[in-house]
PDB file of C-alpha atoms in Angstrom:
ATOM      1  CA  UNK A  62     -14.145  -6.780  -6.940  1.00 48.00           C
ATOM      2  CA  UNK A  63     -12.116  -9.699  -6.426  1.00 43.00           C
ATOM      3  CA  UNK A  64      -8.244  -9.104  -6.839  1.00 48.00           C
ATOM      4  CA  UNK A  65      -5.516 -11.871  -6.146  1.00 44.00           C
ATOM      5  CA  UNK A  66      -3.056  -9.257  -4.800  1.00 44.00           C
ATOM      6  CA  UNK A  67      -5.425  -8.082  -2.306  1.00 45.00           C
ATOM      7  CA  UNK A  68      -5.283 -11.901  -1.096  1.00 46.00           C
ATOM      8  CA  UNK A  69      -1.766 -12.293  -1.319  1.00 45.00           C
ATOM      9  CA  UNK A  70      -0.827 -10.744   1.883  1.00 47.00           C
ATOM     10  CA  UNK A  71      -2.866 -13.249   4.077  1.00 51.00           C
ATOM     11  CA  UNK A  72      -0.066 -15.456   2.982  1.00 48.00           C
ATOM     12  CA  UNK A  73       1.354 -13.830   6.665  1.00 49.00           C
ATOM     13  CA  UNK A  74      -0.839 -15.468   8.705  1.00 54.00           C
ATOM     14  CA  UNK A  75       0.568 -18.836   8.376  1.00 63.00           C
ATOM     15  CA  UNK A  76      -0.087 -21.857   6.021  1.00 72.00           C
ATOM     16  CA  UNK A  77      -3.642 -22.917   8.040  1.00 75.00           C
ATOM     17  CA  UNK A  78      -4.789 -19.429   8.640  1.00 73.00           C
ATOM     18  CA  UNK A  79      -4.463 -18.566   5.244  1.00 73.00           C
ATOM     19  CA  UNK A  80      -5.806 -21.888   3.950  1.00 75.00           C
ATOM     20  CA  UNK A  81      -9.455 -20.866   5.810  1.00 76.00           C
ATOM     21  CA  UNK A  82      -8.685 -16.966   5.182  1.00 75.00           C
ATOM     22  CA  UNK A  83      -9.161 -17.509   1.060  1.00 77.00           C
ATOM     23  CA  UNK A  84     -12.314 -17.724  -0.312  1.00 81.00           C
ATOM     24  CA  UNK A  85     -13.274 -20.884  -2.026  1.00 84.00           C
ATOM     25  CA  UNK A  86     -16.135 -19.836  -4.043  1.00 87.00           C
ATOM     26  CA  UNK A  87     -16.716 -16.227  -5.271  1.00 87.00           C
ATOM     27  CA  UNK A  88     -20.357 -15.235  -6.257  1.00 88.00           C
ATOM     28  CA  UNK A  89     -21.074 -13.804  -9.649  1.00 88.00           C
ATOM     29  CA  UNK A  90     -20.989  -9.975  -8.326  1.00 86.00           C
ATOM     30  CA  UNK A  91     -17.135 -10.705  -7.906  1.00 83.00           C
ATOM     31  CA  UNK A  92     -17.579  -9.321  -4.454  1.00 84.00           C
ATOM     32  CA  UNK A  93     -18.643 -11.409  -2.058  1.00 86.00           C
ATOM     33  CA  UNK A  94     -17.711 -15.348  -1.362  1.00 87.00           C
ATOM     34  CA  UNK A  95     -17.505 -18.471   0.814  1.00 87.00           C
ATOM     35  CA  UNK A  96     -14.676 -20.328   2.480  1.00 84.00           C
ATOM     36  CA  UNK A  97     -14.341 -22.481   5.632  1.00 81.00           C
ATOM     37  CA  UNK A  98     -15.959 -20.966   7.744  1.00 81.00           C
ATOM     38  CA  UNK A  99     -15.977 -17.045   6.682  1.00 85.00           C
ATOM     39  CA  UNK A 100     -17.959 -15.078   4.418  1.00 86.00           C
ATOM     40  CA  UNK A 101     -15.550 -13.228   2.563  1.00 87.00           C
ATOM     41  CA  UNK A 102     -16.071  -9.588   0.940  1.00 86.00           C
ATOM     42  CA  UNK A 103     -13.724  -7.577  -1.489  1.00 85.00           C
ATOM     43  CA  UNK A 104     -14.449  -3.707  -0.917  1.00 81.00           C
ATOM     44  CA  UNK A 105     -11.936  -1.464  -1.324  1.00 74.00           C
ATOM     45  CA  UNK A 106      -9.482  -3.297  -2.512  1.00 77.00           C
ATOM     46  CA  UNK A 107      -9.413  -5.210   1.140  1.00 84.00           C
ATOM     47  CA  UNK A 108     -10.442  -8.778   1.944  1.00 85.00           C
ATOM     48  CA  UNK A 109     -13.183  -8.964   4.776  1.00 88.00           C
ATOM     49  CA  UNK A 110     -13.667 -12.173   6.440  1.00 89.00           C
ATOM     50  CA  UNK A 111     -16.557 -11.801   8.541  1.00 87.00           C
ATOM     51  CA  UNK A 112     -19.758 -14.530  10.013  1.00 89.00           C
ATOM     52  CA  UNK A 113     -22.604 -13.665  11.493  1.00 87.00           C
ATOM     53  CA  UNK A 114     -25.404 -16.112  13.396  1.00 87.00           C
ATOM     54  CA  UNK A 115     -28.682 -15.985  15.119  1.00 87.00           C
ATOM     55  CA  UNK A 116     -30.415 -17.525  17.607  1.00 89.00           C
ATOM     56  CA  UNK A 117     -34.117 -16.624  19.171  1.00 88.00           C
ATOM     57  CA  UNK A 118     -34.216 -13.167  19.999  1.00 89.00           C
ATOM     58  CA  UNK A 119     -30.487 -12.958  19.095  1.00 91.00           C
ATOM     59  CA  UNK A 120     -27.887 -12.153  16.626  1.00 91.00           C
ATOM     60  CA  UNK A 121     -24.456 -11.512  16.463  1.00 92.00           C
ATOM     61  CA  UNK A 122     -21.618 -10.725  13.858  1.00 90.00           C
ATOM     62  CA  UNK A 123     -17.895 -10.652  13.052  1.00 90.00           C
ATOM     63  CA  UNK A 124     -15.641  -8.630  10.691  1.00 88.00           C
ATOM     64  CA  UNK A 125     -11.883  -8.984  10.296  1.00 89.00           C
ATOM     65  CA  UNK A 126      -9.963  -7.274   7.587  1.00 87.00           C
ATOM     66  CA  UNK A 127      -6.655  -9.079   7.897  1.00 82.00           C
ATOM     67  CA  UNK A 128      -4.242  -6.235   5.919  1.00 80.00           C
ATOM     68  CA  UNK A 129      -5.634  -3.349   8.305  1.00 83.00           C
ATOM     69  CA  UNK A 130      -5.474  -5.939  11.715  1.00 83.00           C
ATOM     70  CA  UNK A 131      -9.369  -4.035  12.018  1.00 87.00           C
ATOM     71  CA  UNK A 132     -11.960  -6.474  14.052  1.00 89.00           C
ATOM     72  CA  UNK A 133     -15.123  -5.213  14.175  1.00 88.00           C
ATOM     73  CA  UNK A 134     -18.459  -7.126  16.683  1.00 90.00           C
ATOM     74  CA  UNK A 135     -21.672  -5.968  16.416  1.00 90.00           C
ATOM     75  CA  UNK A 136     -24.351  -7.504  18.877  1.00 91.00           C
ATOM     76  CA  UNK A 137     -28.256  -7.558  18.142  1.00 90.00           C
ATOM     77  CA  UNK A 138     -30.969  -7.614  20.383  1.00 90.00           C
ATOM     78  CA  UNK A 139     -33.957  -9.660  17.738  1.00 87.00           C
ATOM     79  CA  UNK A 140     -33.409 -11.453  14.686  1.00 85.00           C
ATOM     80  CA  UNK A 141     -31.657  -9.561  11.831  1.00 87.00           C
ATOM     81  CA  UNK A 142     -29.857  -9.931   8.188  1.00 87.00           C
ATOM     82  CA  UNK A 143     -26.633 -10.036   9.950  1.00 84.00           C
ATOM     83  CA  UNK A 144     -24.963 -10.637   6.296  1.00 81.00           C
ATOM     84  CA  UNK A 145     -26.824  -7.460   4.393  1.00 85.00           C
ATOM     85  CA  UNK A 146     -25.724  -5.556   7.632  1.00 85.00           C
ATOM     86  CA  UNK A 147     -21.933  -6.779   7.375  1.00 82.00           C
ATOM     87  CA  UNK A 148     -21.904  -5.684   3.853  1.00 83.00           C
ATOM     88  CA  UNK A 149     -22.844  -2.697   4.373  1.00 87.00           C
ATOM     89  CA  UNK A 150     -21.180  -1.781   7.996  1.00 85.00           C
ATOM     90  CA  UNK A 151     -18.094  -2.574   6.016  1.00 84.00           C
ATOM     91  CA  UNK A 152     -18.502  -0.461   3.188  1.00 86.00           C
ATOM     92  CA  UNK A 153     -19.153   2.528   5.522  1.00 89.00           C
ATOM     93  CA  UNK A 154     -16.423   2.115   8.007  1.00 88.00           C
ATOM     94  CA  UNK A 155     -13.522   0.425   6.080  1.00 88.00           C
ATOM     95  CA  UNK A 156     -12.934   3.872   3.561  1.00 88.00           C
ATOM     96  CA  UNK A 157     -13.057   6.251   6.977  1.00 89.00           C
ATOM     97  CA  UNK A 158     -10.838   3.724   8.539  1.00 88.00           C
ATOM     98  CA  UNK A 159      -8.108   3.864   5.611  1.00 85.00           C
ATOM     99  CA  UNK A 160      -8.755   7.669   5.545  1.00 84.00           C
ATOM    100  CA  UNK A 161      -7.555   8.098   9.212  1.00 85.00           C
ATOM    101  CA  UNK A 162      -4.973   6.415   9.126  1.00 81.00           C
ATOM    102  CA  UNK A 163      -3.734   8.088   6.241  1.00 76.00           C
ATOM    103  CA  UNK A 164      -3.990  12.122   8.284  1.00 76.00           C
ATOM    104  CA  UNK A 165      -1.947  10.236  11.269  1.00 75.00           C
ATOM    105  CA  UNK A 166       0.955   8.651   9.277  1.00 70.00           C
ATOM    106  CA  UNK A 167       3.899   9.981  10.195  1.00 64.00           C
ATOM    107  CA  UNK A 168       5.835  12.379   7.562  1.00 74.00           C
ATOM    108  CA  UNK A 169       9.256  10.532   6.161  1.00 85.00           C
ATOM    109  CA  UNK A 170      12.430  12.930   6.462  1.00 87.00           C
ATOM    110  CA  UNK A 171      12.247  15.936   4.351  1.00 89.00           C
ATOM    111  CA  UNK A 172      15.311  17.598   3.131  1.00 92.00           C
ATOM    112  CA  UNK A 173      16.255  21.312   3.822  1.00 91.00           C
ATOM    113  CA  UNK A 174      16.744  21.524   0.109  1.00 93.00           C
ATOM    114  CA  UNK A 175      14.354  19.807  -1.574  1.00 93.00           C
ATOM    115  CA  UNK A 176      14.861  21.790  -5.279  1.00 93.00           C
ATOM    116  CA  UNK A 177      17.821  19.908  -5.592  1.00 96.00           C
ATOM    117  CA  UNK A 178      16.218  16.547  -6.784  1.00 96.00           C
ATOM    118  CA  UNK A 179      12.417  18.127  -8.331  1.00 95.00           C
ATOM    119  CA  UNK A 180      12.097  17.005 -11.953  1.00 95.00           C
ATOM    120  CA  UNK A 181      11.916  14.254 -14.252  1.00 96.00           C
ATOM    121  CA  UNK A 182      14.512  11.756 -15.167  1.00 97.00           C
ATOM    122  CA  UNK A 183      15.086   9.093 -17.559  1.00 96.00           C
ATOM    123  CA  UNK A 184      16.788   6.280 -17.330  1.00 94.00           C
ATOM    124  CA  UNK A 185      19.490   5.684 -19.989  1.00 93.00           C
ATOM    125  CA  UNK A 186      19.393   2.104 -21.217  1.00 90.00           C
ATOM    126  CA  UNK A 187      15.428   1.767 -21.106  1.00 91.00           C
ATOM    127  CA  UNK A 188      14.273   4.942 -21.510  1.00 93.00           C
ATOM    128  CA  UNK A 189      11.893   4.691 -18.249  1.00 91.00           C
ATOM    129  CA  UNK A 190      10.817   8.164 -16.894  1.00 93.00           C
ATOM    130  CA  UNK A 191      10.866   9.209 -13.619  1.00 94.00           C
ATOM    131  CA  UNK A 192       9.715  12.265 -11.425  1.00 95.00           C
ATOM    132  CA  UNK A 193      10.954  13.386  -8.170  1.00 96.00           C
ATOM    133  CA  UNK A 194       8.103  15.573  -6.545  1.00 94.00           C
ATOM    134  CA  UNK A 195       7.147  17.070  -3.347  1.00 91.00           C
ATOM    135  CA  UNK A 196       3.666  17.352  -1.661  1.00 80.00           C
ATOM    136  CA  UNK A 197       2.422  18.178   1.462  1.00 78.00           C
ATOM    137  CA  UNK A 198       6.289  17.943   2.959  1.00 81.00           C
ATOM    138  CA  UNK A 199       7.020  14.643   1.870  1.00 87.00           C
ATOM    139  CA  UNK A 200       9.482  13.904  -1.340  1.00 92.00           C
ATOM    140  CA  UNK A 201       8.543  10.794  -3.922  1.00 91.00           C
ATOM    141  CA  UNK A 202       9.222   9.387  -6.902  1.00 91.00           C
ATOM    142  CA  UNK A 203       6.593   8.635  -9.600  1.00 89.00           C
ATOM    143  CA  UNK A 204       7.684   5.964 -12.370  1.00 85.00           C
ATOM    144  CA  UNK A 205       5.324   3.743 -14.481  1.00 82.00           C
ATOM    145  CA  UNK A 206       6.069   0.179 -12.104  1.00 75.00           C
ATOM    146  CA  UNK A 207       4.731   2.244  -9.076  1.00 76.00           C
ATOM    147  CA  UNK A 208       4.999   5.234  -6.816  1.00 81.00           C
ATOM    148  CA  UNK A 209       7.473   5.342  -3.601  1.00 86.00           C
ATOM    149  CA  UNK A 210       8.241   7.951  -0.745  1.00 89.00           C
ATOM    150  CA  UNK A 211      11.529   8.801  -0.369  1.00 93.00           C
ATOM    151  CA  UNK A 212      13.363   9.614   3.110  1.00 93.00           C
ATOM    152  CA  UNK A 213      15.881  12.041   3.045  1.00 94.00           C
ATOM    153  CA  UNK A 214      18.477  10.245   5.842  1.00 93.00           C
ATOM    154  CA  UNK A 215      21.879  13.223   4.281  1.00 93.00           C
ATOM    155  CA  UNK A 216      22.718  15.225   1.716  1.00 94.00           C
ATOM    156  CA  UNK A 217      22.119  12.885  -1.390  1.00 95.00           C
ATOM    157  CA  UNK A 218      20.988   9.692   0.127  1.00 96.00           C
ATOM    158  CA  UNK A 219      17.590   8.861   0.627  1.00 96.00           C
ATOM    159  CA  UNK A 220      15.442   5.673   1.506  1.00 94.00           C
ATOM    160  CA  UNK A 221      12.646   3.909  -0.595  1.00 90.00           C
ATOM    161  CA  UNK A 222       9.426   3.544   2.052  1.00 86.00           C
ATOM    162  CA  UNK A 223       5.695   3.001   1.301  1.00 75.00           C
ATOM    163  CA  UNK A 224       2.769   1.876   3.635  1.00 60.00           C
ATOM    164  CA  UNK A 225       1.766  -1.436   2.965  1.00 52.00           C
ATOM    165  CA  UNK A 226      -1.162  -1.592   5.126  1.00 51.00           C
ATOM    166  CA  UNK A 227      -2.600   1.034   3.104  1.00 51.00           C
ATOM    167  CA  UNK A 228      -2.035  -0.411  -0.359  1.00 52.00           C
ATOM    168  CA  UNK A 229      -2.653  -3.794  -0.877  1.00 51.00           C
ATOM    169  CA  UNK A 230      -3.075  -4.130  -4.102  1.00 50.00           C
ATOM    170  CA  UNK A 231       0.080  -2.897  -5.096  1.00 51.00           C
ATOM    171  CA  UNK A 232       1.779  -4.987  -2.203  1.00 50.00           C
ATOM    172  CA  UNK A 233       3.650  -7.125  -4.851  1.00 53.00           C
ATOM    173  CA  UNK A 234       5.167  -4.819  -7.165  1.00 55.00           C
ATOM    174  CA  UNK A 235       6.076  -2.526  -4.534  1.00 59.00           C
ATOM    175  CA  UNK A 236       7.442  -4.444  -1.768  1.00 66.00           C
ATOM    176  CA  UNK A 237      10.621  -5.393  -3.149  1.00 71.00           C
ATOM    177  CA  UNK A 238      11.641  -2.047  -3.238  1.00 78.00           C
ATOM    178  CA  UNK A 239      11.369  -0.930   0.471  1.00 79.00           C
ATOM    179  CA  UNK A 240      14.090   0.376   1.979  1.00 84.00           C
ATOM    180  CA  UNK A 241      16.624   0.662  -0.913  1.00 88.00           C
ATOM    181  CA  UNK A 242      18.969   3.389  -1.169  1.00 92.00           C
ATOM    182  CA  UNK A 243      18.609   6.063  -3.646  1.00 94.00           C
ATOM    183  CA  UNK A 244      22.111   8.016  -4.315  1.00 96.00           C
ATOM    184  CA  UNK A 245      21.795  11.369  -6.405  1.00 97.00           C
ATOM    185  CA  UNK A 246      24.550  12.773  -7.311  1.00 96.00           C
ATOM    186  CA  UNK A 247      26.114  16.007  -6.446  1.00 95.00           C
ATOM    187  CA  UNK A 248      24.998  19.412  -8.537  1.00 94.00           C
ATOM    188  CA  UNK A 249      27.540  20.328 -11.511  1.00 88.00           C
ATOM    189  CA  UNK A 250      26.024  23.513 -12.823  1.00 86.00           C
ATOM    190  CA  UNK A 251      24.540  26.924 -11.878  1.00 86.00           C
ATOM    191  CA  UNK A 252      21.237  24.981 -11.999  1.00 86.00           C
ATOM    192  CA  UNK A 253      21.563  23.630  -8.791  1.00 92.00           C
ATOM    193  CA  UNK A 254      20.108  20.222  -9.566  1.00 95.00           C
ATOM    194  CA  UNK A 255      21.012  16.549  -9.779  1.00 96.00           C
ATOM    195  CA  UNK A 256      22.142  15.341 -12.776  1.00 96.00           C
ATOM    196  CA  UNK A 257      20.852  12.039 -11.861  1.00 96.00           C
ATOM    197  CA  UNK A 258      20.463   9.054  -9.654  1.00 96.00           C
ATOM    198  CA  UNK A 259      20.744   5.565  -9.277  1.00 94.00           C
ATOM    199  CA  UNK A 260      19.503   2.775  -7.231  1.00 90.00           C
ATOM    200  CA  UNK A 261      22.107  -0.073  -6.948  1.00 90.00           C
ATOM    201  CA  UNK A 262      21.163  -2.023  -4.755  1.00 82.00           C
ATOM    202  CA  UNK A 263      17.975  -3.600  -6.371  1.00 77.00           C
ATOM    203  CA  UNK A 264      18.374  -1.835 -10.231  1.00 79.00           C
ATOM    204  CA  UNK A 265      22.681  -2.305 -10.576  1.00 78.00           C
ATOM    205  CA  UNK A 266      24.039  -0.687 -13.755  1.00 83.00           C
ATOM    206  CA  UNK A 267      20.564   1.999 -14.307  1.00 89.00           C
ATOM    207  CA  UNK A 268      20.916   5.049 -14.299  1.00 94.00           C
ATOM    208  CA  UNK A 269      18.200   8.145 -14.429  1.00 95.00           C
ATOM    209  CA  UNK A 270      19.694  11.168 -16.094  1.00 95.00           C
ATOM    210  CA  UNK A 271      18.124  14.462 -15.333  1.00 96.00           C
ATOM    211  CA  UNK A 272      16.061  15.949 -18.067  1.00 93.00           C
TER     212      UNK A 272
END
């Protein structure tokens, strides 16, 4: 389906790119739609510009999803429905795509004690939750604005990453986050935990409390 966001980050290409990147028309399936010159799909969650042509005993076709930097050709021997074909060649491949890259992205520092920061927070002027998990050896925090990895760099300090290549819908909300320090402080009690954090550089003056 069509989703502004998942535009947005064409915005990179340049004022002229971008101005023939965006669709001008989008059908009534909210999926597919014209612009000058593409054919534009929305599957998931990426924009696909692609164009296809055919001449006597000949057809060819072109898919670019712009967020992924993923060109695709496909060359026919005969006449075919090189626009059915795109549709579909780009439902198949763009999930596997997305789902490879994700098994060879690199793991963000871990820390040797990760107990230390596990559990949920809230923050004490707002009342926004928080949870600081671990998975697969890899550290984040879950909130209700969004979901971030966290990069242990010492004792205490850690990093605010995310992949934006592989979530473009949540480009926005997430991007002005990336790469802010998170400071937890020191344990206090037998517990061994955190009895909070804070992220000044972007939220000064919040403060998550341990629960």
């Amino acid at each position: 389906m069509f989703n502004a966001n998942a535009s947005f980050a064409l915005a990179s290409l340049g004022d002229l790119a971008t101005e023939l990147a965006l669709p001008l028309f989008v059908n009534g399936d909210q999926e597919t739609g014209f612009g000058t010159p593409w054919e534009v799909q929305f599957t998931s969650n990426y924009t696909v510009l692609f164009k296809g042509g055919n001449v006597d005993g000949y057809s060819a076709l072109f898919s670019y999803v712009p967020h992924l930097q993923l060109g695709i050709n496909v060359l026919f021997s005969g006449g075919v429905d090189e626009f059915s074909i795109g549709l579909e060649l780009n439902n198949l491949l763009i999930p596997a795509f997305v789902g490879a890259l994700k098994e060879i992205q690199p793991l963000f520092p871990y820390p040797p004690d990760p107990q230390v920061y596990q559990g949920g927070y809230t923050e004490v002027t707002t009342n926004t939750t928080a949870q600081i998990v671990t998975y697969n050896n890899q550290i984040a925090i879950v909130t209700p604005f969004g979901n971030y990895y966290l990069a242990y760099w010492e004792p205490l300090r850690f990093q605010v990453q995310y992949d934006p290549s592989l979530a473009p819908c949540q480009i926005t909300q997430l991007s002005a986050f990336r790469g802010q320090w998170v400071y937890f402080d020191p344990p206090t009690d037998v517990s061994g935990t955190s009895p909070g954090f804070a992220i000044p550089g972007l939220l000064n003056g919040y403060y998550w409390k341990h629960n």
